[in-house]
Short mmCIF file of C-alpha atoms in Angstrom, two decimals:
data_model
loop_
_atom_site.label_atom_id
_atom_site.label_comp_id
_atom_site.label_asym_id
_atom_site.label_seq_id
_atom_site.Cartn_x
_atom_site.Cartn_y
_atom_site.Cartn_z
CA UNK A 400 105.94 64.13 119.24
CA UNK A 401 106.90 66.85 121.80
CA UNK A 402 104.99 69.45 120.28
CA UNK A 403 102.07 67.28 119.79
CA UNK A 404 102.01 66.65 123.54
CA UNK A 405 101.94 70.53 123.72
CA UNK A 406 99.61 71.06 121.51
CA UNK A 407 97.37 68.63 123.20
CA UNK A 408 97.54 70.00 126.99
CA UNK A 409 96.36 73.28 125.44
CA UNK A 410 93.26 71.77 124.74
CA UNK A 411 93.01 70.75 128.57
CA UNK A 412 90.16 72.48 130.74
CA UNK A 413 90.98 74.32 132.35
CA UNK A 414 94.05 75.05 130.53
CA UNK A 415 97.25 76.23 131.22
CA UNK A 416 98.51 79.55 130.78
CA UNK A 417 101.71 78.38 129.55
CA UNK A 418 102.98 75.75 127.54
CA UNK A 419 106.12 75.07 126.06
CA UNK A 420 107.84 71.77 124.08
CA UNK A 421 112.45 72.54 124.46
CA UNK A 422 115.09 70.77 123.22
CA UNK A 423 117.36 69.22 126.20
CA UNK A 424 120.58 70.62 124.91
CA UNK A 425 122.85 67.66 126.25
CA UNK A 426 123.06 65.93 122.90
CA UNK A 427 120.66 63.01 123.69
CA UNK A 428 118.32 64.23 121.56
CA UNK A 429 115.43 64.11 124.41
CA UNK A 430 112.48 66.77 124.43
CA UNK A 431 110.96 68.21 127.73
CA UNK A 432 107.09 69.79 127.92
CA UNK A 433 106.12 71.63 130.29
CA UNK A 434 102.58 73.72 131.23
CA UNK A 435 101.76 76.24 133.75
CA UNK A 436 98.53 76.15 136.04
CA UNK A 437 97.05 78.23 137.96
CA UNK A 438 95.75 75.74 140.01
CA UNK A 439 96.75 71.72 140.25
CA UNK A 440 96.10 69.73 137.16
CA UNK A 441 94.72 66.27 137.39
CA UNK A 442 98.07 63.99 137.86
CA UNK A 443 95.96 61.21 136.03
CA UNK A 444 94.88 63.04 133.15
CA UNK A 445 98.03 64.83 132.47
CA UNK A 446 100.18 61.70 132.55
CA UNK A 447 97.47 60.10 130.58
CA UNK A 448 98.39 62.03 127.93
CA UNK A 449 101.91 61.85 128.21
CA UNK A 450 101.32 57.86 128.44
CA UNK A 451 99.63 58.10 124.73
CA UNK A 452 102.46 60.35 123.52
CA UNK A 453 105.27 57.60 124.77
CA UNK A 454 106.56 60.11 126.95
CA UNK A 455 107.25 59.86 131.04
CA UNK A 456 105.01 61.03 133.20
CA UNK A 457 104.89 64.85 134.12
CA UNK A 458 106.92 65.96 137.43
CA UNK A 459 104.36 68.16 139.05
CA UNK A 460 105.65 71.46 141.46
CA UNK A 461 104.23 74.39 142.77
CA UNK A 462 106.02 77.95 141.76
CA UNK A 463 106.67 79.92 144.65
CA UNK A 464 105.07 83.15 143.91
CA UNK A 465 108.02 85.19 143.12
CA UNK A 466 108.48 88.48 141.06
CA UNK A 467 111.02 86.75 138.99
CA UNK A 468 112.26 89.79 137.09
CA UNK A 469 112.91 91.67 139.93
CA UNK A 470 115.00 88.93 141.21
CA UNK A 471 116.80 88.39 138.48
CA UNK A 472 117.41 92.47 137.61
CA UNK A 473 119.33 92.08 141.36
CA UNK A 474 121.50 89.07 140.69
CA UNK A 475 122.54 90.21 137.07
CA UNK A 476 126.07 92.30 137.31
CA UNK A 477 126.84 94.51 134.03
CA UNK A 478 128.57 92.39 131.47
CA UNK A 479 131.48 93.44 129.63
CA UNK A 480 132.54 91.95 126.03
CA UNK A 481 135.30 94.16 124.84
CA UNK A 482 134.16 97.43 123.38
CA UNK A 483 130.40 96.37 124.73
CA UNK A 484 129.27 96.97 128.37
CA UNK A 485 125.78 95.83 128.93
CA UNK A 486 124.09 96.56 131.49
CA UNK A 487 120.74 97.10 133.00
CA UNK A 488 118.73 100.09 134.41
CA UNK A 489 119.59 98.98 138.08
CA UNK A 490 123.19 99.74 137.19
CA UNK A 491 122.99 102.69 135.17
CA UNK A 492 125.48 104.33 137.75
CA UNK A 493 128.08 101.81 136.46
CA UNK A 494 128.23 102.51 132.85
CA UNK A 495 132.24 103.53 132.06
CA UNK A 496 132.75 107.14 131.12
CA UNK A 497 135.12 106.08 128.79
CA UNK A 498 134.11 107.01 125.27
CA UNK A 499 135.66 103.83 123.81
CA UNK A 500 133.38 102.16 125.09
CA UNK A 501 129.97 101.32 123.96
CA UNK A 502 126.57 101.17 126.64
CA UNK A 503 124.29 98.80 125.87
CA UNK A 504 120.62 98.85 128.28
CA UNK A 505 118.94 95.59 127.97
CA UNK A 506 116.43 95.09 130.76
CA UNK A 507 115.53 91.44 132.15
CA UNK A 508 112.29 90.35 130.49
CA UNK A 509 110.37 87.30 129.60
CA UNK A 510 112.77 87.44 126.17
CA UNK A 511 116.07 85.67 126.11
CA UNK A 512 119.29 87.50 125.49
CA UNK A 513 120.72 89.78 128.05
CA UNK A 514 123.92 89.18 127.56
CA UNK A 515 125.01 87.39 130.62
CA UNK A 516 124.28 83.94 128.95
CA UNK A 517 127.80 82.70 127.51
CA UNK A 518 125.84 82.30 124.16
CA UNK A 519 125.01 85.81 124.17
CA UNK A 520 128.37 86.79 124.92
CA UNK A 521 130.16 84.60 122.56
CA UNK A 522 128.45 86.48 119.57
CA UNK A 523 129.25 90.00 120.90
CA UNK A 524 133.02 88.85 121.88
CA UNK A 525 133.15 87.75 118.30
CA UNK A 526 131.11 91.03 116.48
CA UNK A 527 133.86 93.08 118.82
CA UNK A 528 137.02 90.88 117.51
CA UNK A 529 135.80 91.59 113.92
CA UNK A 530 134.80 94.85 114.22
CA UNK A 531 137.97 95.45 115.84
CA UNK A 532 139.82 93.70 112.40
CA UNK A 533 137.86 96.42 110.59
CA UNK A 534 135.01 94.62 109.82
CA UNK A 535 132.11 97.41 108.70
CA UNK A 536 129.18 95.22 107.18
CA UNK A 537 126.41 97.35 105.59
CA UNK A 538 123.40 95.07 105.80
CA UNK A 539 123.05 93.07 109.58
CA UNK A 540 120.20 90.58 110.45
CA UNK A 541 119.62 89.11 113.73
CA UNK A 542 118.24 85.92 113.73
CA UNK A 543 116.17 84.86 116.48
CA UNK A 544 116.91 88.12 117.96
CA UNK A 545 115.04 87.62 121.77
CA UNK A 546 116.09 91.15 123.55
CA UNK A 547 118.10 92.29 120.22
CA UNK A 548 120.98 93.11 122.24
CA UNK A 549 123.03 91.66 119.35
CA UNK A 550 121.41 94.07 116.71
CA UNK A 551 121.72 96.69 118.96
CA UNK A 552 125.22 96.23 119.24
CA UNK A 553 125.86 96.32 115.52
CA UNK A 554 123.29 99.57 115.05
CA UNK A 555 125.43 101.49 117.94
CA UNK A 556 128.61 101.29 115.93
CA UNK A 557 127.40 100.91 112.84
CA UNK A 558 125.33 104.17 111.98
CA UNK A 559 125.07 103.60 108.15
CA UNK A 560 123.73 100.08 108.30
CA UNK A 561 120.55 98.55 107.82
CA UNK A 562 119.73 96.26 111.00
CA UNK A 563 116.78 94.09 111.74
CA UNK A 564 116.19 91.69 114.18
CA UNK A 565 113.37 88.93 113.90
CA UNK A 566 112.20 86.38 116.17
CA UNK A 567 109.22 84.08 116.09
CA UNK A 568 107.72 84.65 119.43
CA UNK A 569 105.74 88.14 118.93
CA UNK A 570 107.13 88.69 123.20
CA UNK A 571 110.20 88.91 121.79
CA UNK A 572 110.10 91.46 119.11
CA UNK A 573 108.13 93.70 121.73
CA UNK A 574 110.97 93.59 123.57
CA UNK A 575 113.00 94.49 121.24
CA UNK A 576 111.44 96.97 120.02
CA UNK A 577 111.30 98.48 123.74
CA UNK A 578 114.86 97.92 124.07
CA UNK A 579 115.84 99.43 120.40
CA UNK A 580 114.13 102.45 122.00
CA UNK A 581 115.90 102.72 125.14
CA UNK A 582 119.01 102.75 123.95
CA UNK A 583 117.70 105.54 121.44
CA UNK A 584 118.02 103.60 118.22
CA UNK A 585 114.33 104.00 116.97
CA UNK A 586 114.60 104.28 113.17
CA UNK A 587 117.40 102.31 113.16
CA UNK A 588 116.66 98.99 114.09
CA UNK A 589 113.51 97.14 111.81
CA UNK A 590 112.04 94.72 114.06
CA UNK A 591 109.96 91.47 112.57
CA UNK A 592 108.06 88.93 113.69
CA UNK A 593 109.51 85.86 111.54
CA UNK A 594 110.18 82.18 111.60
CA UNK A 595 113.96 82.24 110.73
CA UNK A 596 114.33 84.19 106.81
CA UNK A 597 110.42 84.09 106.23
CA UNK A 598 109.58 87.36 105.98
CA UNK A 599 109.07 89.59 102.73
CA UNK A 600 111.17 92.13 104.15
CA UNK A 601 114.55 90.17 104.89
CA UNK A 602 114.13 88.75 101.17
CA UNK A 603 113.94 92.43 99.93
CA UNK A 604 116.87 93.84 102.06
CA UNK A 605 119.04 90.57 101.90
CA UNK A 606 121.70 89.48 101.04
CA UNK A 607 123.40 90.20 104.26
CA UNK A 608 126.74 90.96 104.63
CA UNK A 609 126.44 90.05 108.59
CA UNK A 610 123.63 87.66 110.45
CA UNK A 611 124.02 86.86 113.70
CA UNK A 612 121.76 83.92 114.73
CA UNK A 613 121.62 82.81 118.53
CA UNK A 614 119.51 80.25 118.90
CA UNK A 615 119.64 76.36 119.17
CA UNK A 616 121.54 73.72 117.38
CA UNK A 617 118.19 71.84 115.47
CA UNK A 618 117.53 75.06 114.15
CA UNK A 619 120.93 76.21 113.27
CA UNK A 620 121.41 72.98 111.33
CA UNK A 621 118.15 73.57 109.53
CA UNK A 622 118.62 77.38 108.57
CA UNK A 623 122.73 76.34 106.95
CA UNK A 624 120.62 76.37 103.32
CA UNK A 625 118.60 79.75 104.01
CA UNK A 626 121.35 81.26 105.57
CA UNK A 627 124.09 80.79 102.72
CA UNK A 628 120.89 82.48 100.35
CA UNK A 629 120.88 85.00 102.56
CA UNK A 630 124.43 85.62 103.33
CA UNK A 631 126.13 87.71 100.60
CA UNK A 632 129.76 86.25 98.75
CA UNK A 633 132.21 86.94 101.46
CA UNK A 634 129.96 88.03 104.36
CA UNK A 635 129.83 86.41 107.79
CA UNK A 636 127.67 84.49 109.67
CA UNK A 637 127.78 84.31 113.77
CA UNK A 638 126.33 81.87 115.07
CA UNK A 639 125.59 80.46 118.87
CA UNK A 640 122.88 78.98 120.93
CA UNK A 641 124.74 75.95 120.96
CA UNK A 642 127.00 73.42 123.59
CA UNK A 643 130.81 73.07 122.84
CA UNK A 644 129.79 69.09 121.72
CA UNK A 645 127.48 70.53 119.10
CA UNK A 646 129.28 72.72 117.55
CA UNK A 647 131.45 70.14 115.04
CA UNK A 648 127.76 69.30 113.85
CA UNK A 649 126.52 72.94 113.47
CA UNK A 650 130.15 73.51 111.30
CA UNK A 651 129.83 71.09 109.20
CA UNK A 652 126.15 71.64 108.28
CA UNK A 653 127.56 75.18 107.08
CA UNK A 654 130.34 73.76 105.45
CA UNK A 655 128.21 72.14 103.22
CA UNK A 656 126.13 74.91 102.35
CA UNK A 657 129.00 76.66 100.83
CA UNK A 658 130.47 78.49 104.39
CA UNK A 659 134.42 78.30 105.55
CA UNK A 660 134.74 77.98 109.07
CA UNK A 661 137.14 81.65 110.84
CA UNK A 662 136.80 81.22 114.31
CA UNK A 663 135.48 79.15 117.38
CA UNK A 664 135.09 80.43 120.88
CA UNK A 665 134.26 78.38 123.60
CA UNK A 666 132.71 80.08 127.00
CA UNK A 667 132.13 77.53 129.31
CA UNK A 668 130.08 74.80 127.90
CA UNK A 669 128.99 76.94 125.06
CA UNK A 670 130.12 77.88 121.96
CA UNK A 671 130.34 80.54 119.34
CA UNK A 672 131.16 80.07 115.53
CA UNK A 673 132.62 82.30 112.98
CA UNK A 674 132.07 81.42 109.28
CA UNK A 675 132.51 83.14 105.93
CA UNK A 676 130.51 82.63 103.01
CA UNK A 677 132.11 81.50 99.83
#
């Protein structure tokens, strides 16, 4: 019903520029759509429509016209999970000399993922545990990949592997793509434009002996069957995108597509799973 709200205030005129249908991610199930104007919509239209659709009426605000990278390249401090330091280009005077570690530049963008989010730093807390344990997969995917900073991460200390990261917003995999080349991985890193395993190419190169998939919990739950296809005998999946509450769900939708649960890491409200496939 969400998306069909959506879809409907796209056919508005004028339109908006923007419009998205998201998951609240407090468990109650509840979707929230929202549109961007240039100018003020019609309240009475707009909540017409929501009326139809059995939804509330819309909460209308202006946006204060703010360059909202900029502001959020200030307020975002480099972020260390273990081995990884990511940072971005404001800070490149920060980055430790230490050859340990490893750099990671991932610049703010309109594409999720830049490692501050405790999502995004569960999965590279728990790629740097296993890779620590001596984990050395050959074949990585990143699911719903948004900046790529997790493929990045596995192509910077994996050099023999074959890495791709897909999303299904094309925004995002020109990111990626921008950010696979700043951190001088071009070659290295395929980039797709793919609703979760449907693509040609991640059925050719599968199975995978690592995916990482950061998403959200619907969609997580969804992907357990195409994920355990895609996931070779004894390879790992790590998965996030999802609140500490959710994550008994999101285990035992693996569970029963053949995964055995390693390790759980809660960052604040969020979580980040571990599991092996059988």
């Amino acid at each position: 019903m969400a998306r069909a709200l959506a879809g409907t205030m796209e056919t508005l005129d004028p339109a908006p520029y923007g419009v998205g249908a998201f998951e609240i991610e407090d468990g109650s199930g509840l979707w929230e759509v929202g549109a961007y104007f240039s100018e003020a919509p019609d309240t009475a239209t707009i909540n017409a429509l929501a009326a139809k659709a059995g939804a509330r009426p819309f909460v209308i605000s202006e946006v204060p016209d703010v360059d909202w990278v900029a502001h959020v390249r200030r307020e975002l401090a480099p972020v260390e999970a273990g081995r990884f330091f990511v940072y971005g280009s404001h800070d490149a005077d920060k980055v430790p000399a230490d050859p340990g570690r490893v750099a990671l530049q991932i610049e703010a963008t309109v594409a999720f993922g830049t490692g501050h989010h405790g999502t995004t730093l569960g999965c590279l807390r728990a790629f740097d545990r296993l890779f620590a344990e001596g984990l050395r997969p050959a074949k990585v995917a990143d699911i719903g990949a948004g900046t790529a900073v997790l493929a990045i991460a596995a192509a910077a200390v994996l050099p023999d592997a074959l890495v791709i990261a897909s999303d299904i917003d094309e925004v995002a995999v020109d990111v990626s793509e921008a950010n696979v080349s700043i951190n001088g991985l071009e070659g290295r890193i395929e980039c797709l434009e793919a609703a979760g395993f449907a693509h040609p190419r991640l059925h050719e190169a599968g199975p995978f002996d690592l995916i990482f998939a950061n998403i959200l919990k619907g969609p997580l739950i969804e992907l357990a069957p195409d994920m355990a296809q895609h996931c070779a005998a004894g390879g790992l999946v790590i998965l996030s995108g999802l609140l500490a509450v959710q994550a008994e769900a999101v285990t035992a939708a693996y569970v029963a597509a053949g995964f055995t649960p390693v390790s759980r890491e809660d960052l604040g409200e969020w979580s980040a799973l571990v599991l092996k496939r059988n």
